[in-house]
Structure formats: structure tokens, C-alpha cells
XYZ file of N, CA and C in Angstrom:
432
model
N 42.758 87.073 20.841
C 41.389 87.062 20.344
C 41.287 88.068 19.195
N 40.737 87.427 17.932
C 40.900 88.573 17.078
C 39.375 89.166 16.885
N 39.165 90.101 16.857
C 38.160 91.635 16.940
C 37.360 91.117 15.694
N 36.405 90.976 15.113
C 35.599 91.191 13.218
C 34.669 92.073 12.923
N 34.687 93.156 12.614
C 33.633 94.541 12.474
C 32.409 93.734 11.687
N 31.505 94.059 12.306
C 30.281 93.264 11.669
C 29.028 94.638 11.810
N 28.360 94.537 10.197
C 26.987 95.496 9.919
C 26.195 94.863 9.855
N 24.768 95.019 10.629
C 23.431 94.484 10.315
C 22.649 94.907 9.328
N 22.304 94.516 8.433
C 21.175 94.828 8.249
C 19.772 95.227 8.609
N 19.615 94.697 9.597
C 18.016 94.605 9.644
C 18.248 94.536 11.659
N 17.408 95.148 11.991
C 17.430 95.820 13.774
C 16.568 94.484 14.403
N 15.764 93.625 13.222
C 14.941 92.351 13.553
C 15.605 91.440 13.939
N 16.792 91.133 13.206
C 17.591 89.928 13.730
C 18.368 89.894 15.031
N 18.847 88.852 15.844
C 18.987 88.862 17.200
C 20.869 89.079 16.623
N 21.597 89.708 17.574
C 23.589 89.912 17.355
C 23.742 88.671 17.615
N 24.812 88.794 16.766
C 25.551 87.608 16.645
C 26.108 87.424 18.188
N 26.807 86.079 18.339
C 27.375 86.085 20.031
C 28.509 84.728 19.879
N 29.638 84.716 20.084
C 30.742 83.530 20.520
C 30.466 83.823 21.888
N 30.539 81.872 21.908
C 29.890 81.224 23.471
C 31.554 80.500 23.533
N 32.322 80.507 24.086
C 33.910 80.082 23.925
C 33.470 78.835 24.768
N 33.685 77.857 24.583
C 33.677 76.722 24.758
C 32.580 75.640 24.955
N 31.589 76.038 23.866
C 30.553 75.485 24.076
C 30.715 75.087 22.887
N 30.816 75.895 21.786
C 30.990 74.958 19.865
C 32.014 76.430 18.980
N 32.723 75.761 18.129
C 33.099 77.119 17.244
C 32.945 77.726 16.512
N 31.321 77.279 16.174
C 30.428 77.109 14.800
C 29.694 78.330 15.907
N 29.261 79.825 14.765
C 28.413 80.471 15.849
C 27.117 80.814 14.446
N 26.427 80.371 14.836
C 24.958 80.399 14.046
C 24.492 82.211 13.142
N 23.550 81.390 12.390
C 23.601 82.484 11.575
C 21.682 82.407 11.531
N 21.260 83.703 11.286
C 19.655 83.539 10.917
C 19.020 84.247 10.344
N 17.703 83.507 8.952
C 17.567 84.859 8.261
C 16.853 86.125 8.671
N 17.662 86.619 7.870
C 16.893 88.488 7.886
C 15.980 88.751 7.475
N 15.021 87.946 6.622
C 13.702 88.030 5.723
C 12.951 87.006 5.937
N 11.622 87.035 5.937
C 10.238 85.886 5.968
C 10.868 85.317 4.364
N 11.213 84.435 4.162
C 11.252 83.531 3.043
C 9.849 82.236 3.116
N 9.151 82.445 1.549
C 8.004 81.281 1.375
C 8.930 80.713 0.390
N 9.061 79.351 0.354
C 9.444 78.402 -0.672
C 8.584 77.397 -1.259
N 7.721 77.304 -2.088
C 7.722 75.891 -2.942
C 8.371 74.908 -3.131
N 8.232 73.616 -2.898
C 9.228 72.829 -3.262
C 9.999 73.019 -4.900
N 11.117 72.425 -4.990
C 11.484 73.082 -6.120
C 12.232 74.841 -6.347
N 11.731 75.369 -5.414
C 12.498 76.827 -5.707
C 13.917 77.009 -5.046
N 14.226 78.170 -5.643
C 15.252 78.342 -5.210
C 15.693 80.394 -4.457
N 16.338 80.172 -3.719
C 16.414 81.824 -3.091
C 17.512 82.032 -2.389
N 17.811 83.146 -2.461
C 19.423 83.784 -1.210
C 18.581 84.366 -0.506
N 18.671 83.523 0.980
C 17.708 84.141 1.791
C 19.445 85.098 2.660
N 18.750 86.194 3.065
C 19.329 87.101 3.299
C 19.597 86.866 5.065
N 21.329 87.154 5.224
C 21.605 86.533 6.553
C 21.880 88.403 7.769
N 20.936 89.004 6.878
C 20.967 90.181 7.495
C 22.772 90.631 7.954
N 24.209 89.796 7.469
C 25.161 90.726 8.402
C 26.079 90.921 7.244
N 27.071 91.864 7.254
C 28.253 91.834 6.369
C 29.595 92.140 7.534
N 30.697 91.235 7.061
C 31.571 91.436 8.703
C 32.897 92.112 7.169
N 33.702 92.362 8.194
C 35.095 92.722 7.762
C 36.211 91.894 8.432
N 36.253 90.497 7.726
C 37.167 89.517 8.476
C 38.749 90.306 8.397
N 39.391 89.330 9.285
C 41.038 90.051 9.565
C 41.665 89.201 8.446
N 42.603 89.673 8.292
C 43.755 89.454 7.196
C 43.939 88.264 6.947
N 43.750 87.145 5.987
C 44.519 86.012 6.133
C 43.546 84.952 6.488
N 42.189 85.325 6.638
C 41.256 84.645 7.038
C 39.973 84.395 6.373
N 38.992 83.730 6.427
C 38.035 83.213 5.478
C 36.950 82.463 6.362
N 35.566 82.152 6.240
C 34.883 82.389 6.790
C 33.380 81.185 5.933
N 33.661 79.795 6.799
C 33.113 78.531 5.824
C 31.522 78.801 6.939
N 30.877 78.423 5.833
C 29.869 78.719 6.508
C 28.473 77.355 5.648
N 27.979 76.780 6.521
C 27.183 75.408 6.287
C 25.757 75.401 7.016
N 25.558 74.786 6.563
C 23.820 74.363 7.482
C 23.978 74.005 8.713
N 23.730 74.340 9.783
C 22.882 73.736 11.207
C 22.589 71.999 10.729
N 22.966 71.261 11.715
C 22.138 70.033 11.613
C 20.914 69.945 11.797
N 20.434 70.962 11.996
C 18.424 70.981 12.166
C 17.749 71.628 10.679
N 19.006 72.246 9.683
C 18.471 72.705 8.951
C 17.479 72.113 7.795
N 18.072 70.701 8.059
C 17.170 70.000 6.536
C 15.680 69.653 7.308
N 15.704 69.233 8.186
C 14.574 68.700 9.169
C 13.722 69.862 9.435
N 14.069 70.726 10.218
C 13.461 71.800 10.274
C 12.497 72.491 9.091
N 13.215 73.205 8.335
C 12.556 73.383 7.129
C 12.765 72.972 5.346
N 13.345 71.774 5.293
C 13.190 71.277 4.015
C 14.322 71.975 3.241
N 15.273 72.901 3.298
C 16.286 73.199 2.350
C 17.590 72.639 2.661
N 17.736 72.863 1.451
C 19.322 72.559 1.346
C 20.346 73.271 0.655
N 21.676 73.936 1.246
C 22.698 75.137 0.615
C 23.022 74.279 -0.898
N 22.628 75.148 -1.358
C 23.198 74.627 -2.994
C 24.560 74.710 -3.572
N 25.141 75.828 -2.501
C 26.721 75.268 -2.623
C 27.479 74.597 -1.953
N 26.371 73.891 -1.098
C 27.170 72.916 -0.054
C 28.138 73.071 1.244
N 29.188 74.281 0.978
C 29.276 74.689 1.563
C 30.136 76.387 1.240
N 29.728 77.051 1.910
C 29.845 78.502 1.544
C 31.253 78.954 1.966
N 32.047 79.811 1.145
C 33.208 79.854 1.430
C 33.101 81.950 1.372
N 33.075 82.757 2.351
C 33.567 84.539 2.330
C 35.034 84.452 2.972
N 35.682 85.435 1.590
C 36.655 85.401 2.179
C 37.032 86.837 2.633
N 38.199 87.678 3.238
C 38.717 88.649 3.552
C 38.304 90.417 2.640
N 37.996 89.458 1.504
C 38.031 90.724 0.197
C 36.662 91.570 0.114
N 35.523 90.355 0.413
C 33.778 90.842 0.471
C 33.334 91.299 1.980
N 33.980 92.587 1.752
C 34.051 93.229 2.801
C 33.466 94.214 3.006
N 32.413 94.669 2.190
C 32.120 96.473 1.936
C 30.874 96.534 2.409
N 30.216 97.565 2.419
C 29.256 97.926 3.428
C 27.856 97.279 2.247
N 27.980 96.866 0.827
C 26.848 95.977 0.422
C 27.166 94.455 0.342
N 27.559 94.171 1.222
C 28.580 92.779 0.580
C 28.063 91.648 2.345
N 26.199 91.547 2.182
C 25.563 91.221 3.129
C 25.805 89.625 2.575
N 25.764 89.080 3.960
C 25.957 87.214 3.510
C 24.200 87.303 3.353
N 24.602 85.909 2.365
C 22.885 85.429 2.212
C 23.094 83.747 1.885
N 22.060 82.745 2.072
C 22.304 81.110 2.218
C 21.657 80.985 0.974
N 22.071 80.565 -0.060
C 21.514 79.748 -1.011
C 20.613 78.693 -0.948
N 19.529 78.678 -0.856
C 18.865 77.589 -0.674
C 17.672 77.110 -1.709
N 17.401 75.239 -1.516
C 16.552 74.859 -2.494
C 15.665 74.258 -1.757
N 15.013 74.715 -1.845
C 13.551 73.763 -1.304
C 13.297 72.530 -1.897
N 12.810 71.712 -0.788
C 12.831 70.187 -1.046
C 11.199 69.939 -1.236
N 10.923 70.626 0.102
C 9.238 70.624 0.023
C 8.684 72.295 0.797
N 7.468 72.032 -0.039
C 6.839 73.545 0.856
C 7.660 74.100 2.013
N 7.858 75.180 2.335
C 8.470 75.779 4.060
C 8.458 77.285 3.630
N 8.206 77.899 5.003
C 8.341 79.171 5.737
C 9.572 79.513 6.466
N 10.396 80.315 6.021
C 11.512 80.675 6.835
C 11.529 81.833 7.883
N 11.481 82.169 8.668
C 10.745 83.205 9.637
C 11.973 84.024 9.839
N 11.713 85.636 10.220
C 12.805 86.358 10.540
C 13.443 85.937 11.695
N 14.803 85.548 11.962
C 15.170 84.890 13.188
C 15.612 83.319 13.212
N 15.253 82.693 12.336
C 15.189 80.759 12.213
C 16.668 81.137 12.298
N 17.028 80.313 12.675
C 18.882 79.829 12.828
C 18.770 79.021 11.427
N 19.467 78.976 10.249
C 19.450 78.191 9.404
C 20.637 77.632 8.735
N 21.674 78.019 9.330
C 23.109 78.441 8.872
C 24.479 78.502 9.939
N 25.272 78.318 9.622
C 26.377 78.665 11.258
C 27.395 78.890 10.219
N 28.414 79.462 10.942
C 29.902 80.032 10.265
C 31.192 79.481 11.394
N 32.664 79.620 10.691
C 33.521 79.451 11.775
C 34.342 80.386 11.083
N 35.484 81.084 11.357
C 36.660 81.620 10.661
C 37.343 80.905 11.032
N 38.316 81.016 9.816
C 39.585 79.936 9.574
C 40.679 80.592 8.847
N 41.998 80.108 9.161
C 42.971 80.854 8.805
C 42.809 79.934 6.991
N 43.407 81.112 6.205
C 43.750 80.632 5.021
C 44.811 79.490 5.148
N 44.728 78.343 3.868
C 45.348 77.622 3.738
C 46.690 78.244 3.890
N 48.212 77.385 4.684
C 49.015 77.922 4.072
C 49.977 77.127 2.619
N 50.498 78.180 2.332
C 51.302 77.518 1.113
C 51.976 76.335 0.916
N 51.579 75.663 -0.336
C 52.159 74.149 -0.155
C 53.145 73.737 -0.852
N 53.447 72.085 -1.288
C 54.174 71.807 -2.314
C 53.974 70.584 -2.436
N 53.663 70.129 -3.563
C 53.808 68.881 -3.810
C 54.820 67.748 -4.435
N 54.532 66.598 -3.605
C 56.187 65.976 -4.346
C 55.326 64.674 -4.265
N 56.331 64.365 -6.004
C 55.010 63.136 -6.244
C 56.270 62.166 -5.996
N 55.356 60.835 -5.878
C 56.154 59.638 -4.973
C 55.461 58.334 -5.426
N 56.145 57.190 -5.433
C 55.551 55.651 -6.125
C 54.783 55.525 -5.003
N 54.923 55.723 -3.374
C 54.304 54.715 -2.606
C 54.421 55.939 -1.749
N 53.477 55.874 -0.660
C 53.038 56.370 0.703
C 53.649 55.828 2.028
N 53.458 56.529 2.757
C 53.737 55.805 4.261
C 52.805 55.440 5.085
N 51.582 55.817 4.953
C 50.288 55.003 5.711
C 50.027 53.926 5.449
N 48.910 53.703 6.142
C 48.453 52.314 6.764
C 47.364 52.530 5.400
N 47.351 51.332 4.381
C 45.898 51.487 3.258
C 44.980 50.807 3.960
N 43.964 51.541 3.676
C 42.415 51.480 4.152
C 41.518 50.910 2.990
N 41.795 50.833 1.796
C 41.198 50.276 1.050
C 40.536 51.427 0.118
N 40.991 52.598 0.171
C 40.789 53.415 -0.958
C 39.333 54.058 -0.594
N 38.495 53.852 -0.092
C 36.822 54.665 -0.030
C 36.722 55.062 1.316
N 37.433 56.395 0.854
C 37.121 57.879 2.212
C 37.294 56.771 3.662
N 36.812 57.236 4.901
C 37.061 57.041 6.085
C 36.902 55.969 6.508
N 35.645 55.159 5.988
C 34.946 53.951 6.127
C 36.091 52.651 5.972
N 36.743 52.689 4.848
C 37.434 51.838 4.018
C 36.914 51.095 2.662
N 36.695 49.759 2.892
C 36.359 49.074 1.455
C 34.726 49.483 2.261
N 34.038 49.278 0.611
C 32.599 49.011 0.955
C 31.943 47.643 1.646
């Protein structure tokens, strides 16, 4: 089990907690009352800064309640901290755009994280033909 030194910001927000076998995604929530207009945009502040372990990186996405709930959406789609943004100002915060009016309350879950080992090193070797089964070229689905 590896250890991650984590600073709060703010004494308002509830600690973080891994539930081991319930999901590996452990939620994130903001640290600040955020008002949005539709149309705006803000780093709502995730009140923590951790000190991940060596070799590791830290993807971090919306909750499936997040668009429903309150109308935003991460503008980078999905958030990538890695090992290096580590220092005692180096607080996560969610990029977000408002779709329509919303209130973000100190506490809303709006966000979840997992750590993940860094890619490891690759190589590529280019080739006329593959060994899979073709699907018809469009992602998982196949043909349209």
C-alpha cells in the first residue's frame, strides 16, 4: 500500500478517504462557494495538495453526477498531476465551464481522482498488417 502526504487547505472540507473495494476513483470536493453564469468559466479550488510517490501521476475527471448536478463541465477533459506539483502552493483546483446558471457549495463532490503508475517505456515498430480481428475502424462500436 503506498502512503501520499496530503495538505488541506481549508478545515471546511470533509478528508479525503479510500474505501478498498468499493471503487478506485476516490472523490474530490470544492473548497470554495463557487456562483457561475452560464458561459463562465473558474478553477474552483479542490482545497488539497498531495505529494504523490515516485513514478506516479494522478488523472483526475468528473463524477458522473457532475454535469446533472450542477451544469459544468472540466475544460480539460481530463486532468492529468503529476509527481513534480508537489509543494506546499501547488493546491488541485477543477476547471470548469458553466453550461447554465449553478451554485457550487463548500463540500459538493464534483470531481474524483485515481493514481496511476506512469506509462512505461515503449517502442514502436511499424508493420503492413496487424494481428487482430478488424472492427471496422470507429473506436469500440465498429462501423457506424
Amino acid at each position: 500500500m503506498e502512503t501520499i502526504k496530503i495538505k488541506y487547505f481549508s478545515d471546511e472540507i470533509r478528508r479525503l478517504t479510500y474505501t478498498a473495494g468499493k471503487s478506485d476513483w476516490i472523490d474530490l470536493r470544492a473548497a470554495k462557494e463557487i456562483e457561475l453564469k452560464k458561459g463562465e468559466y473558474a478553477l474552483i479550488p479542490l482545497g488539497v495538495a498531495m505529494e504523490l510517490p515516485k513514478g506516479y501521476e494522478a488523472h483526475v475527471i468528473p463524477r458522473s453526477s457532475t454535469y446533472k448536478n450542477f451544469g459544468i463541465l472540466q475544460t480539460n477533459s481530463c486532468g492529468l498531476i503529476d509527481e513534480s506539483y508537489c509543494g506546499d502552493n501547488d493546491q488541485w483546483f477543477f476547471p470548469a465551464l458553466a453550461v447554465r446558471d449553478t451554485v457550487i457549495h463548500v463540500n459538493d463532490r464534483i470531481c474524483q481522482f485515481r493514481i496511476m503508475e506512469h506509462q512505461p517505456a515503449v517502442v514502436f515498430e511499424e508493420t503492413e498488417t496487424l494481428s487482430g480481428e478488424d472492427r471496422g475502424g470507429f473506436g469500440s462500436t465498429g462501423r457506424c
